[in-house]
Amino acid sequence: GAVVSQHPSRVICKSGTSVKIECRSLDFQATTMFWYRQFPKQSLMLMATSNEGSKATYEQGVEKDKFLINHASLTLSTLTVTSAHPEDSSFYICSAPGRKETQYFGPGTRLLVL
Amino acid sequence: LAKTTQPISMDSYEGQEVNITCSHNNIATNDYITWYQQFPSQGPRFIIQGYKTKVTNEVASLFIPADRKSSTLSLPRVSLSDTAVYYCLVGPFSGGYNKLIFGAGTRLAVHP
């Protein structure tokens, strides 16, 4: 079946640095991908919709200059957390549309900002 | 998107059938009902989707009454590995291109 991968699976960085997270569709093309953030014991919160060849669409309250999204190819979307701070520590998950009205989710990336 | 209401948590024992009900009173005519499962530190996994009546696959069954204002996810003979959070989502899915809005979900704990 279709698979979405994410890299890295976990990352630790210092406050003020930038971190890039990759989301790949492994055996299918995805012109659209979604990025979510999930804090401990909470639900997934949609951050933005990544569109291949055009600007991402951000949800209300999500800073587009802080969370840079680039969808450079039909199989890759990247999320860059710029000038990360401890409050950005979270679980970041991407997804891509699949067949039969569903979305396929990546395994997630655990970000810890010290 | 239709708002959904699910129990925050449920407990069960191995071998039992678990039914999780989701209320979606404002469901629209073109809305589908989809359930996802999420284990700790993993992305959600699609379980089942339906529009009306009953849908069954190798993992679960989904019961949807005629008015479609609620739905019930049925997990037969649960095991410890079914301990997870289950999300009910309602929306006009179009090949998965519509954004998904997750509610709080139901945290299911299966005990030995």
mmCIF file of C-alpha atoms in Angstrom:
data_model
loop_
_atom_site.group_PDB
_atom_site.id
_atom_site.type_symbol
_atom_site.label_atom_id
_atom_site.label_comp_id
_atom_site.label_asym_id
_atom_site.label_seq_id
_atom_site.Cartn_x
_atom_site.Cartn_y
_atom_site.Cartn_z
ATOM 1 C CA GLY A 1 0.000 0.000 0.000
ATOM 2 C CA ALA A 2 0.889 3.657 -0.155
ATOM 3 C CA VAL A 3 3.460 4.824 2.349
ATOM 4 C CA VAL A 4 4.433 8.242 3.609
ATOM 5 C CA SER A 5 7.792 8.611 5.290
ATOM 6 C CA GLN A 6 9.259 11.356 7.435
ATOM 7 C CA HIS A 7 12.838 12.263 8.224
ATOM 8 C CA PRO A 8 14.177 12.567 10.785
ATOM 9 C CA SER A 9 12.077 10.541 13.191
ATOM 10 C CA ARG A 10 13.336 12.617 16.068
ATOM 11 C CA VAL A 11 15.546 15.649 16.405
ATOM 12 C CA ILE A 12 17.002 17.632 19.260
ATOM 13 C CA CYS A 13 18.202 21.155 18.616
ATOM 14 C CA LYS A 14 19.281 24.237 20.482
ATOM 15 C CA SER A 15 17.010 27.196 20.882
ATOM 16 C CA GLY A 16 17.408 29.665 18.019
ATOM 17 C CA THR A 17 18.403 27.138 15.383
ATOM 18 C CA SER A 18 16.328 25.962 12.431
ATOM 19 C CA VAL A 19 15.177 22.430 11.818
ATOM 20 C CA LYS A 20 13.988 20.894 8.568
ATOM 21 C CA ILE A 21 11.577 17.969 8.478
ATOM 22 C CA GLU A 22 10.999 16.016 5.269
ATOM 23 C CA CYS A 23 7.814 14.271 4.212
ATOM 24 C CA ARG A 24 7.921 11.890 1.262
ATOM 25 C CA SER A 25 5.317 9.889 -0.564
ATOM 26 C CA LEU A 26 7.127 6.680 -1.412
ATOM 27 C CA ASP A 27 5.121 5.007 -4.143
ATOM 28 C CA PHE A 28 2.714 7.643 -5.307
ATOM 29 C CA GLN A 29 2.672 11.285 -6.264
ATOM 30 C CA ALA A 30 1.205 13.873 -3.967
ATOM 31 C CA THR A 31 0.485 17.346 -5.271
ATOM 32 C CA THR A 32 -0.957 18.157 -1.865
ATOM 33 C CA MET A 33 0.360 17.293 1.566
ATOM 34 C CA PHE A 34 -0.750 18.347 5.008
ATOM 35 C CA TRP A 35 1.266 19.207 8.101
ATOM 36 C CA TYR A 36 -0.012 18.655 11.628
ATOM 37 C CA ARG A 37 1.361 19.307 15.084
ATOM 38 C CA GLN A 38 0.477 17.298 18.146
ATOM 39 C CA PHE A 39 1.313 18.135 21.742
ATOM 40 C CA PRO A 40 1.377 15.403 24.407
ATOM 41 C CA LYS A 41 -2.029 13.989 25.248
ATOM 42 C CA GLN A 42 -3.667 16.280 22.714
ATOM 43 C CA SER A 43 -5.200 15.801 19.293
ATOM 44 C CA LEU A 44 -3.633 16.596 15.946
ATOM 45 C CA MET A 45 -3.814 20.219 14.932
ATOM 46 C CA LEU A 46 -3.665 21.047 11.235
ATOM 47 C CA MET A 47 -0.951 23.605 10.562
ATOM 48 C CA ALA A 48 -0.914 24.022 6.814
ATOM 49 C CA THR A 49 -1.636 22.573 3.413
ATOM 50 C CA SER A 50 1.397 22.126 1.201
ATOM 51 C CA ASN A 51 0.823 22.510 -2.533
ATOM 52 C CA GLU A 52 3.324 21.398 -5.147
ATOM 53 C CA GLY A 53 4.509 24.354 -7.182
ATOM 54 C CA SER A 54 2.695 26.998 -5.186
ATOM 55 C CA LYS A 55 2.593 28.609 -1.773
ATOM 56 C CA ALA A 56 1.365 26.705 1.214
ATOM 57 C CA THR A 57 -1.932 27.565 2.835
ATOM 58 C CA TYR A 58 -1.620 28.116 6.567
ATOM 59 C CA GLU A 59 -4.307 27.657 9.173
ATOM 60 C CA GLN A 60 -5.331 30.577 11.304
ATOM 61 C CA GLY A 61 -2.836 31.277 14.057
ATOM 62 C CA VAL A 62 0.082 29.474 12.405
ATOM 63 C CA GLU A 63 3.013 31.771 11.658
ATOM 64 C CA LYS A 64 4.028 31.239 8.062
ATOM 65 C CA ASP A 65 7.390 32.921 8.560
ATOM 66 C CA LYS A 66 8.218 30.577 11.390
ATOM 67 C CA PHE A 67 7.011 27.376 9.786
ATOM 68 C CA LEU A 68 8.334 27.438 6.237
ATOM 69 C CA ILE A 69 6.850 24.879 3.896
ATOM 70 C CA ASN A 70 8.314 23.939 0.542
ATOM 71 C CA HIS A 71 6.707 21.426 -1.787
ATOM 72 C CA ALA A 72 9.364 21.238 -4.456
ATOM 73 C CA SER A 73 8.402 17.970 -6.088
ATOM 74 C CA LEU A 74 5.484 15.594 -6.436
ATOM 75 C CA THR A 75 6.873 13.357 -3.712
ATOM 76 C CA LEU A 76 8.498 15.719 -1.222
ATOM 77 C CA SER A 77 7.313 18.424 1.125
ATOM 78 C CA THR A 78 9.512 19.999 3.768
ATOM 79 C CA LEU A 79 8.646 21.859 6.940
ATOM 80 C CA THR A 80 11.329 24.118 8.385
ATOM 81 C CA VAL A 81 10.892 25.357 11.908
ATOM 82 C CA THR A 82 12.901 28.566 11.961
ATOM 83 C CA SER A 83 14.475 30.001 15.094
ATOM 84 C CA ALA A 84 13.053 27.165 17.129
ATOM 85 C CA HIS A 85 12.177 27.713 20.779
ATOM 86 C CA PRO A 86 11.257 25.247 23.504
ATOM 87 C CA GLU A 87 7.546 25.891 22.954
ATOM 88 C CA ASP A 88 7.969 24.521 19.407
ATOM 89 C CA SER A 89 8.810 21.140 20.861
ATOM 90 C CA SER A 90 6.113 18.839 19.580
ATOM 91 C CA PHE A 91 5.275 15.877 17.380
ATOM 92 C CA TYR A 92 5.015 16.905 13.731
ATOM 93 C CA ILE A 93 3.069 14.688 11.334
ATOM 94 C CA CYS A 94 2.498 14.961 7.615
ATOM 95 C CA SER A 95 -0.108 13.317 5.439
ATOM 96 C CA ALA A 96 -0.917 12.927 1.776
ATOM 97 C CA PRO A 97 -4.148 12.093 -0.042
ATOM 98 C CA GLY A 98 -4.482 8.468 -0.928
ATOM 99 C CA ARG A 99 -6.980 6.354 -2.779
ATOM 100 C CA LYS A 100 -10.583 5.909 -1.805
ATOM 101 C CA GLU A 101 -11.206 9.143 0.079
ATOM 102 C CA THR A 102 -8.494 8.712 2.692
ATOM 103 C CA GLN A 103 -5.228 10.280 3.743
ATOM 104 C CA TYR A 104 -2.019 8.441 4.486
ATOM 105 C CA PHE A 105 -0.046 9.695 7.460
ATOM 106 C CA GLY A 106 3.662 9.692 8.045
ATOM 107 C CA PRO A 107 5.177 8.187 11.201
ATOM 108 C CA GLY A 108 5.811 11.620 12.703
ATOM 109 C CA THR A 109 8.866 13.586 13.794
ATOM 110 C CA ARG A 110 9.539 14.305 17.443
ATOM 111 C CA LEU A 111 11.154 17.721 17.870
ATOM 112 C CA LEU A 112 12.772 18.718 21.141
ATOM 113 C CA VAL A 113 14.150 22.232 21.429
ATOM 114 C CA LEU A 114 16.514 22.810 24.313
ATOM 115 C CA LEU B 1 -17.033 20.652 8.780
ATOM 116 C CA ALA B 2 -19.420 18.835 11.079
ATOM 117 C CA LYS B 3 -18.485 18.820 14.759
ATOM 118 C CA THR B 4 -18.065 15.401 16.320
ATOM 119 C CA THR B 5 -18.468 14.244 19.898
ATOM 120 C CA GLN B 6 -16.900 11.070 21.260
ATOM 121 C CA PRO B 7 -16.301 9.680 24.726
ATOM 122 C CA ILE B 8 -12.956 10.849 26.037
ATOM 123 C CA SER B 9 -11.925 7.410 27.183
ATOM 124 C CA MET B 10 -13.062 3.795 27.356
ATOM 125 C CA ASP B 11 -11.788 0.685 29.055
ATOM 126 C CA SER B 12 -12.179 -2.896 27.925
ATOM 127 C CA TYR B 13 -10.686 -6.326 28.368
ATOM 128 C CA GLU B 14 -9.051 -8.653 25.939
ATOM 129 C CA GLY B 15 -11.480 -10.648 23.851
ATOM 130 C CA GLN B 16 -14.391 -8.273 24.303
ATOM 131 C CA GLU B 17 -16.164 -6.334 21.599
ATOM 132 C CA VAL B 18 -15.734 -2.578 21.845
ATOM 133 C CA ASN B 19 -18.202 -0.092 20.434
ATOM 134 C CA ILE B 20 -17.244 3.572 20.210
ATOM 135 C CA THR B 21 -20.040 5.942 19.291
ATOM 136 C CA CYS B 22 -19.520 9.287 17.635
ATOM 137 C CA SER B 23 -22.193 11.973 17.440
ATOM 138 C CA HIS B 24 -22.290 14.288 14.436
ATOM 139 C CA ASN B 25 -25.649 16.007 14.485
ATOM 140 C CA ASN B 26 -24.754 18.538 11.806
ATOM 141 C CA ILE B 27 -23.513 16.074 9.220
ATOM 142 C CA ALA B 28 -24.047 17.300 5.664
ATOM 143 C CA THR B 29 -25.473 15.333 2.768
ATOM 144 C CA ASN B 30 -22.108 14.898 1.079
ATOM 145 C CA ASP B 31 -20.158 14.093 4.240
ATOM 146 C CA TYR B 32 -18.427 10.779 4.819
ATOM 147 C CA ILE B 33 -17.579 9.321 8.221
ATOM 148 C CA THR B 34 -14.017 8.153 8.714
ATOM 149 C CA TRP B 35 -12.269 6.592 11.687
ATOM 150 C CA TYR B 36 -8.550 6.706 12.363
ATOM 151 C CA GLN B 37 -6.449 4.924 14.964
ATOM 152 C CA GLN B 38 -3.346 6.404 16.537
ATOM 153 C CA PHE B 39 -0.757 4.666 18.666
ATOM 154 C CA PRO B 40 1.602 6.721 20.856
ATOM 155 C CA SER B 41 4.333 8.476 18.895
ATOM 156 C CA GLN B 42 2.934 7.323 15.546
ATOM 157 C CA GLY B 43 0.900 8.934 12.824
ATOM 158 C CA PRO B 44 -2.813 8.083 12.562
ATOM 159 C CA ARG B 45 -3.831 5.029 10.610
ATOM 160 C CA PHE B 46 -7.012 4.730 8.573
ATOM 161 C CA ILE B 47 -9.443 2.150 9.965
ATOM 162 C CA ILE B 48 -12.708 2.440 8.112
ATOM 163 C CA GLN B 49 -14.923 4.834 6.212
ATOM 164 C CA GLY B 50 -18.604 4.860 5.411
ATOM 165 C CA TYR B 51 -21.495 6.930 4.189
ATOM 166 C CA LYS B 52 -24.558 5.009 5.361
ATOM 167 C CA THR B 53 -25.745 1.690 6.805
ATOM 168 C CA LYS B 54 -22.961 -0.734 7.598
ATOM 169 C CA VAL B 55 -19.415 -1.124 6.416
ATOM 170 C CA THR B 56 -17.128 -3.970 7.419
ATOM 171 C CA ASN B 57 -13.508 -4.688 6.725
ATOM 172 C CA GLU B 58 -10.904 -6.998 8.191
ATOM 173 C CA VAL B 59 -10.319 -4.688 11.142
ATOM 174 C CA ALA B 60 -13.649 -3.215 12.179
ATOM 175 C CA SER B 61 -17.268 -2.518 11.398
ATOM 176 C CA LEU B 62 -18.938 0.845 11.097
ATOM 177 C CA PHE B 63 -22.622 1.210 11.796
ATOM 178 C CA ILE B 64 -24.428 4.309 10.566
ATOM 179 C CA PRO B 65 -28.147 4.782 11.281
ATOM 180 C CA ALA B 66 -30.499 6.136 8.688
ATOM 181 C CA ASP B 67 -30.377 9.720 9.997
ATOM 182 C CA ARG B 68 -26.549 9.618 9.946
ATOM 183 C CA LYS B 69 -26.373 11.803 13.040
ATOM 184 C CA SER B 70 -24.174 9.282 14.766
ATOM 185 C CA SER B 71 -21.956 6.343 13.950
ATOM 186 C CA THR B 72 -20.513 3.448 15.891
ATOM 187 C CA LEU B 73 -17.119 1.919 15.385
ATOM 188 C CA SER B 74 -17.124 -1.723 16.429
ATOM 189 C CA LEU B 75 -13.896 -3.548 17.198
ATOM 190 C CA PRO B 76 -14.441 -7.298 17.580
ATOM 191 C CA ARG B 77 -12.479 -9.244 20.179
ATOM 192 C CA VAL B 78 -9.985 -6.558 21.106
ATOM 193 C CA SER B 79 -6.457 -7.353 22.180
ATOM 194 C CA LEU B 80 -3.875 -5.370 24.124
ATOM 195 C CA SER B 81 -2.522 -4.045 20.826
ATOM 196 C CA ASP B 82 -5.793 -2.242 20.181
ATOM 197 C CA THR B 83 -4.968 0.191 22.983
ATOM 198 C CA ALA B 84 -4.869 3.489 21.114
ATOM 199 C CA VAL B 85 -6.708 6.730 20.453
ATOM 200 C CA TYR B 86 -9.568 6.490 17.976
ATOM 201 C CA TYR B 87 -10.691 9.535 16.028
ATOM 202 C CA CYS B 88 -14.016 10.017 14.279
ATOM 203 C CA LEU B 89 -13.949 12.529 11.429
ATOM 204 C CA VAL B 90 -16.769 13.811 9.294
ATOM 205 C CA GLY B 91 -16.280 15.777 6.130
ATOM 206 C CA PRO B 92 -16.800 16.069 2.395
ATOM 207 C CA PHE B 93 -13.754 14.053 1.528
ATOM 208 C CA SER B 94 -12.702 14.266 -2.035
ATOM 209 C CA GLY B 95 -9.950 11.789 -2.688
ATOM 210 C CA GLY B 96 -8.388 12.800 0.585
ATOM 211 C CA TYR B 97 -7.672 16.323 -0.631
ATOM 212 C CA ASN B 98 -9.873 18.029 1.896
ATOM 213 C CA LYS B 99 -8.162 18.970 5.120
ATOM 214 C CA LEU B 100 -8.973 16.881 8.150
ATOM 215 C CA ILE B 101 -9.926 18.434 11.458
ATOM 216 C CA PHE B 102 -9.340 16.082 14.351
ATOM 217 C CA GLY B 103 -11.413 16.182 17.505
ATOM 218 C CA ALA B 104 -10.246 14.975 20.885
ATOM 219 C CA GLY B 105 -10.693 11.308 20.031
ATOM 220 C CA THR B 106 -11.427 8.373 22.315
ATOM 221 C CA ARG B 107 -8.594 6.875 24.304
ATOM 222 C CA LEU B 108 -9.217 3.127 24.471
ATOM 223 C CA ALA B 109 -7.383 1.079 27.056
ATOM 224 C CA VAL B 110 -7.537 -2.702 26.733
ATOM 225 C CA HIS B 111 -6.664 -4.624 29.869
ATOM 226 C CA PRO B 112 -5.519 -8.247 30.259
#
